[in-house]
Short mmCIF file of C-alpha atoms and ligand atoms in Angstrom, two decimals:
data_model
loop_
_atom_site.label_atom_id
_atom_site.label_comp_id
_atom_site.label_asym_id
_atom_site.label_seq_id
_atom_site.Cartn_x
_atom_site.Cartn_y
_atom_site.Cartn_z
CA MET A 6 23.25 -9.70 -59.10
CA LYS A 7 25.92 -7.44 -57.96
CA LYS A 8 29.71 -8.75 -58.75
CA PHE A 9 32.49 -8.63 -56.70
CA ALA A 10 35.99 -9.88 -56.81
CA VAL A 11 39.46 -10.18 -54.79
CA ILE A 12 42.05 -9.46 -56.91
CA GLY A 13 46.35 -10.31 -56.31
CA SER A 14 48.91 -12.68 -57.47
CA PRO A 15 48.72 -15.70 -56.85
CA ILE A 16 45.06 -15.65 -55.98
CA SER A 17 43.99 -19.34 -56.79
CA HIS A 18 43.87 -20.25 -53.28
CA SER A 19 42.51 -17.56 -52.02
CA LEU A 20 39.81 -18.21 -48.97
CA SER A 21 37.85 -14.73 -49.78
CA PRO A 22 35.15 -16.10 -52.17
CA GLN A 23 34.22 -18.84 -49.60
CA ILE A 24 33.91 -16.15 -46.69
CA HIS A 25 32.21 -13.79 -48.84
CA SER A 26 29.57 -16.35 -50.08
CA LEU A 27 29.25 -17.32 -46.13
CA PHE A 28 28.67 -13.77 -45.29
CA ALA A 29 26.15 -13.43 -48.39
CA GLU A 30 24.30 -16.10 -46.82
CA GLN A 31 23.95 -14.51 -43.66
CA ALA A 32 22.61 -11.55 -45.27
CA ASP A 33 20.64 -13.17 -47.45
CA ILE A 34 21.62 -11.97 -50.90
CA GLN A 35 22.68 -12.79 -54.02
CA ILE A 36 26.22 -11.93 -55.44
CA SER A 37 28.79 -13.37 -57.15
CA TYR A 38 32.06 -12.99 -56.01
CA GLU A 39 35.41 -14.28 -57.79
CA ALA A 40 39.24 -14.37 -57.52
CA ILE A 41 40.81 -12.83 -60.23
CA GLU A 42 44.88 -12.93 -61.19
CA ILE A 43 46.10 -9.63 -61.91
CA ILE A 44 49.83 -8.62 -61.94
CA GLU A 45 51.36 -5.39 -60.48
CA ASN A 46 51.97 -4.29 -64.44
CA ASP A 47 48.30 -4.47 -65.41
CA PHE A 48 46.47 -3.20 -62.23
CA ASP A 49 45.24 0.21 -63.65
CA SER A 50 44.21 -1.49 -66.74
CA LYS A 51 42.25 -4.26 -65.53
CA VAL A 52 40.74 -2.20 -62.57
CA LYS A 53 39.53 0.14 -64.85
CA GLN A 54 38.00 -2.35 -67.08
CA LEU A 55 36.32 -4.35 -63.79
CA PHE A 56 34.38 -1.43 -62.36
CA GLU A 57 33.27 -0.41 -66.34
CA ASP A 58 32.13 -3.99 -66.80
CA GLY A 59 30.07 -3.73 -63.61
CA TYR A 60 32.01 -4.82 -60.68
CA SER A 61 30.87 -3.43 -57.45
CA GLY A 62 33.92 -3.81 -55.09
CA LEU A 63 37.16 -5.12 -54.95
CA ASN A 64 39.19 -6.99 -52.59
CA VAL A 65 43.15 -6.48 -52.88
CA THR A 66 45.50 -8.57 -51.80
CA LEU A 67 49.59 -8.95 -52.01
CA PRO A 68 51.07 -7.37 -54.24
CA LEU A 69 48.88 -4.86 -54.89
CA LYS A 70 47.87 -3.04 -51.97
CA GLU A 71 50.25 0.03 -52.82
CA LYS A 72 49.02 0.26 -56.37
CA ALA A 73 45.33 0.05 -55.18
CA PHE A 74 46.44 2.82 -52.70
CA HIS A 75 47.65 5.44 -55.61
CA TYR A 76 44.54 4.16 -58.05
CA ALA A 77 42.10 5.00 -55.48
CA ASP A 78 40.51 8.90 -56.03
CA LYS A 79 39.44 9.17 -52.50
CA LYS A 80 40.86 7.33 -49.48
CA SER A 81 40.07 6.79 -46.13
CA ASP A 82 42.13 8.47 -43.16
CA CYS A 83 42.76 4.87 -41.95
CA ALA A 84 44.24 4.09 -45.57
CA LEU A 85 45.96 7.44 -45.84
CA LEU A 86 47.87 6.52 -42.34
CA ALA A 87 48.81 2.76 -43.73
CA GLU A 88 49.60 3.96 -47.40
CA SER A 89 47.13 0.66 -48.23
CA VAL A 90 44.12 -0.39 -49.87
CA ASN A 91 42.35 -3.68 -49.85
CA THR A 92 38.89 -2.39 -50.33
CA LEU A 93 37.71 -0.42 -53.64
CA PHE A 94 34.45 0.30 -54.46
CA LEU A 95 32.68 3.12 -56.69
CA ASP A 96 31.01 6.11 -54.84
CA ASP A 97 29.06 8.90 -57.69
CA SER A 98 31.90 7.02 -60.31
CA ARG A 99 35.12 8.20 -57.98
CA VAL A 100 36.95 4.90 -56.86
CA CYS A 101 36.89 4.93 -53.01
CA GLY A 102 40.08 3.13 -51.19
CA GLU A 103 39.51 1.50 -47.61
CA THR A 104 42.07 -0.88 -45.53
CA THR A 105 40.15 -2.80 -43.53
CA ASP A 106 43.53 -5.14 -42.37
CA GLY A 107 44.76 -3.30 -39.26
CA GLN A 108 41.08 -3.29 -37.75
CA GLY A 109 40.62 -6.90 -38.78
CA LEU A 110 43.66 -7.88 -36.81
CA LEU A 111 42.54 -5.79 -33.60
CA LEU A 112 39.32 -7.39 -33.80
CA ASP A 113 41.19 -11.01 -34.11
CA LEU A 114 43.65 -10.54 -31.54
CA GLU A 115 40.33 -8.99 -29.05
CA SER A 116 38.39 -12.03 -29.92
CA LYS A 117 41.50 -14.01 -28.97
CA GLY A 118 41.90 -12.09 -25.40
CA ILE A 119 44.82 -10.20 -26.51
CA GLU A 120 44.79 -7.29 -24.86
CA LEU A 121 46.96 -4.49 -26.37
CA GLU A 122 46.41 -1.81 -23.88
CA GLY A 123 49.97 -1.23 -21.75
CA SER A 124 51.76 -3.67 -24.03
CA ASN A 125 55.17 -4.19 -25.18
CA VAL A 126 54.66 -5.16 -29.09
CA LEU A 127 57.39 -6.52 -31.40
CA ILE A 128 56.65 -6.27 -35.30
CA LEU A 129 59.00 -8.56 -37.44
CA GLY A 130 59.61 -7.24 -40.81
CA ALA A 131 58.82 -4.08 -42.39
CA GLY A 132 56.93 -4.31 -45.93
CA GLY A 133 53.55 -3.36 -47.02
CA SER A 134 51.75 -5.84 -44.53
CA ALA A 135 53.50 -4.12 -41.32
CA ARG A 136 53.13 -0.40 -43.05
CA SER A 137 49.19 -1.58 -42.84
CA VAL A 138 48.78 -2.64 -39.55
CA ILE A 139 51.07 -0.50 -37.58
CA PRO A 140 48.60 2.85 -37.47
CA SER A 141 45.91 0.23 -35.92
CA LEU A 142 48.34 -0.91 -33.28
CA LEU A 143 49.33 2.67 -32.31
CA SER A 144 45.69 3.24 -31.93
CA CYS A 145 45.46 0.93 -29.16
CA ASN A 146 47.69 2.90 -26.06
CA ILE A 147 50.18 0.39 -25.71
CA ASN A 148 53.49 0.97 -24.12
CA SER A 149 55.84 0.47 -27.07
CA LEU A 150 55.98 -0.62 -30.92
CA SER A 151 59.33 -2.29 -31.89
CA ILE A 152 59.86 -2.95 -35.71
CA ALA A 153 63.21 -4.87 -36.33
CA ASN A 154 63.55 -5.97 -40.14
CA ARG A 155 66.39 -7.52 -42.25
CA THR A 156 66.58 -4.39 -43.88
CA PRO A 157 67.02 -1.43 -41.06
CA GLU A 158 66.44 1.13 -43.25
CA LYS A 159 62.94 -0.04 -44.11
CA ALA A 160 62.26 -0.26 -40.44
CA ALA A 161 63.88 3.37 -39.82
CA GLU A 162 61.67 4.60 -42.43
CA LEU A 163 58.30 3.19 -40.60
CA VAL A 164 59.34 4.55 -37.45
CA ASN A 165 60.21 8.02 -39.20
CA ILE A 166 56.50 7.97 -40.07
CA HIS A 167 55.18 7.82 -37.08
CA LYS A 168 57.40 9.13 -34.59
CA GLN A 169 56.59 12.50 -34.03
CA ASN A 170 52.54 11.40 -33.29
CA ASN A 171 53.57 8.26 -31.88
CA PRO A 172 56.81 8.44 -29.61
CA GLU A 173 55.97 4.69 -28.39
CA ILE A 174 57.24 3.41 -31.85
CA ASN A 175 61.02 2.29 -32.28
CA GLN A 176 63.79 0.29 -34.14
CA ILE A 177 65.31 -2.61 -32.92
CA GLU A 178 68.47 -4.37 -34.73
CA ILE A 179 67.60 -7.62 -35.98
CA ASP A 180 70.91 -8.94 -34.44
CA GLU A 181 70.15 -7.24 -31.11
CA LYS A 182 69.42 -8.68 -27.87
CA ILE A 183 65.95 -7.88 -26.78
CA ASP A 184 65.85 -7.58 -22.47
CA THR A 185 62.38 -6.20 -22.43
CA GLU A 186 59.73 -8.64 -21.70
CA ILE A 187 57.80 -8.39 -24.70
CA ASP A 188 53.58 -9.79 -24.91
CA LEU A 189 53.04 -10.11 -28.67
CA VAL A 190 55.52 -10.52 -31.31
CA VAL A 191 53.95 -10.10 -34.82
CA ASN A 192 55.39 -11.65 -37.60
CA SER A 193 54.71 -9.60 -40.89
CA THR A 194 57.68 -10.98 -42.96
CA SER A 195 57.75 -13.03 -45.94
CA ALA A 196 60.00 -15.16 -44.79
CA GLY A 197 57.64 -18.56 -44.43
CA THR A 198 55.55 -17.67 -47.46
CA LEU A 199 58.73 -17.70 -49.26
CA GLY A 200 60.07 -20.83 -47.45
CA GLU A 201 63.39 -19.22 -46.31
CA GLU A 202 64.95 -18.97 -43.09
CA MET A 203 64.75 -15.74 -41.12
CA THR A 204 67.12 -13.91 -38.21
CA MET A 205 65.33 -12.32 -35.51
CA PRO A 206 66.59 -10.84 -32.45
CA GLU A 207 67.63 -12.53 -29.74
CA GLY A 208 65.19 -12.93 -26.56
CA ILE A 209 62.01 -12.26 -28.51
CA PHE A 210 60.14 -15.07 -26.72
CA GLY A 211 59.74 -14.75 -22.95
CA LEU A 212 57.29 -16.48 -20.64
CA LYS A 213 54.50 -14.51 -21.81
CA THR A 214 54.85 -13.97 -25.07
CA LYS A 215 52.10 -14.57 -27.53
CA SER A 216 52.92 -14.76 -31.69
CA TYR A 217 50.99 -13.78 -34.12
CA ASP A 218 51.98 -14.48 -37.73
CA LEU A 219 49.68 -12.31 -40.52
CA SER A 220 50.06 -15.18 -42.82
CA TYR A 221 48.28 -18.22 -42.93
CA SER A 222 48.29 -21.97 -43.17
CA LYS A 223 46.19 -24.97 -42.99
CA ASP A 224 49.43 -26.36 -40.77
CA GLU A 225 51.08 -24.43 -37.80
CA THR A 226 52.83 -21.55 -40.13
CA PRO A 227 56.86 -21.76 -40.01
CA PHE A 228 57.44 -18.43 -37.82
CA ASN A 229 54.61 -20.35 -34.77
CA MET A 230 56.81 -23.59 -35.16
CA ILE A 231 59.55 -21.43 -34.04
CA ALA A 232 57.98 -19.53 -31.51
CA LYS A 233 56.52 -22.77 -29.95
CA ARG A 234 59.81 -24.42 -30.19
CA SER A 235 61.53 -21.61 -28.29
CA GLY A 236 58.73 -22.15 -25.71
CA ILE A 237 55.54 -19.92 -26.56
CA THR A 238 51.94 -21.60 -25.74
CA GLU A 239 49.48 -19.23 -27.49
CA ALA A 240 50.83 -18.81 -31.22
CA TYR A 241 48.08 -17.79 -33.80
CA ASP A 242 48.14 -17.32 -37.57
CA GLY A 243 46.64 -14.51 -39.86
CA LEU A 244 43.10 -16.39 -40.76
CA GLY A 245 41.05 -14.80 -38.02
CA MET A 246 42.30 -11.61 -39.22
CA LEU A 247 41.39 -12.25 -42.81
CA VAL A 248 38.14 -13.24 -41.65
CA ASN A 249 37.51 -10.24 -39.65
CA GLN A 250 39.03 -7.84 -42.64
CA ALA A 251 36.59 -9.62 -45.42
CA ALA A 252 33.50 -8.86 -42.45
CA LEU A 253 34.59 -4.94 -42.59
CA SER A 254 34.66 -5.00 -46.44
CA PHE A 255 31.47 -7.02 -46.68
CA GLU A 256 29.99 -4.12 -44.36
CA ILE A 257 31.06 -1.06 -46.27
CA TRP A 258 30.08 -2.84 -49.50
CA HIS A 259 26.36 -4.00 -48.08
CA ASN A 260 25.67 -2.45 -45.16
CA PHE A 261 25.01 -5.69 -43.32
CA LYS A 262 27.44 -6.80 -40.18
CA PRO A 263 28.29 -10.50 -40.64
CA ASP A 264 28.81 -12.42 -37.69
CA VAL A 265 32.41 -14.01 -37.59
CA ASP A 266 32.03 -16.49 -35.12
CA GLY A 267 32.76 -20.07 -35.95
CA ILE A 268 33.82 -18.95 -39.55
CA GLU A 269 37.48 -19.42 -38.61
CA LEU A 270 36.99 -23.07 -37.46
CA GLN A 271 34.63 -23.74 -40.25
CA LEU A 272 37.57 -22.94 -42.57
CA ARG A 273 40.36 -24.80 -40.85
CA THR A 274 38.13 -27.91 -41.03
P1 LIG B 573 54.41 -7.65 -47.82
O1 LIG B 573 53.50 -6.77 -48.50
O2 LIG B 573 53.98 -9.07 -47.79
O3 LIG B 573 54.85 -7.12 -46.59
P2 LIG B 573 56.78 -6.79 -48.97
O4 LIG B 573 56.42 -5.39 -48.97
O5 LIG B 573 57.69 -7.61 -50.11
O6 LIG B 573 55.90 -8.18 -48.90
O7 LIG B 573 57.55 -7.23 -47.25
C1 LIG B 573 58.15 -8.26 -47.00
C2 LIG B 573 58.95 -8.12 -45.78
O8 LIG B 573 59.62 -9.52 -45.37
C3 LIG B 573 60.35 -7.29 -45.58
O9 LIG B 573 60.42 -6.28 -44.55
C4 LIG B 573 61.32 -8.27 -45.84
O10 LIG B 573 62.61 -7.95 -45.48
P3 LIG B 573 63.38 -6.93 -46.00
O11 LIG B 573 62.99 -5.52 -46.06
O12 LIG B 573 64.88 -7.02 -45.55
O13 LIG B 573 63.29 -7.52 -48.32
C5 LIG B 573 60.85 -9.53 -45.20
N1 LIG B 573 61.50 -10.90 -45.38
C6 LIG B 573 61.38 -11.08 -46.62
N2 LIG B 573 62.04 -12.38 -46.31
C7 LIG B 573 62.66 -12.43 -45.40
C8 LIG B 573 63.70 -13.25 -44.90
N3 LIG B 573 64.04 -14.49 -45.39
N4 LIG B 573 64.08 -12.90 -43.50
C9 LIG B 573 63.82 -12.02 -42.98
N5 LIG B 573 62.88 -10.76 -43.50
C10 LIG B 573 62.70 -11.57 -44.63
#
């Protein structure tokens, strides 16, 4: 039986084992898929050991996606742009790295009827999560992509990486007042997960703004609670993105495209 795992820290609450076993049922294949706790300092030795022990593929979650990017011998174009890897597998004993986060987000937005072309998108946060989804968002012919971060230098760095090929990217100060209508606000900060308050630019929630929190929880995320209190009616968390990025990883490993319909709902109940 082929062996797979998701690695990260903390990892015990990961839904990836459940998602991949649902996909394996659809594909009618037998796999094992575990959640394995690995801390950043142990990444190289532990991952080397897992592949030596016969694991065929690994999903990588927080805080290890940048480590995985540097570890992979061969990186996809998408991973190179995002400087992030969430899927590792072997090809002729070389470790290949791919990121499916950005495409997972796009697929989920599409399934929720959120049209990106021509829209104004604002990302809150400029850490690894923002970095990993920005190239995909920029591939959608959006009108503008603004980044606001508590530490402005990090937002400026992300803007600099992409500005030359994507002039629609720009930075907004965290204490700025916004006067353009934002179509989609994406929260990529870890404030909610850390249980911290977060500041955000004034005026980001307009009449037609939708909100998408990259993190997810059984209950409404703290960010989506703020969005709803500000009048937002369409607020989504990142569970749909998680399902879609998992489906894309599954397809890479098993050459089978899982049907994601209904999986998000099933995980919520
Ligand atoms: P991840 O991989 O989840 O993106 P990260 O790389 O540590 O994690 O980035 C976390 C992001 O959340 C950063 O943009 C961080 O802002 P700073 O760059 O200023 O540290 C943001 N963040 C974390 N806690 C926050 C808070 N309480 N308010 C606002 N932003 C916060």
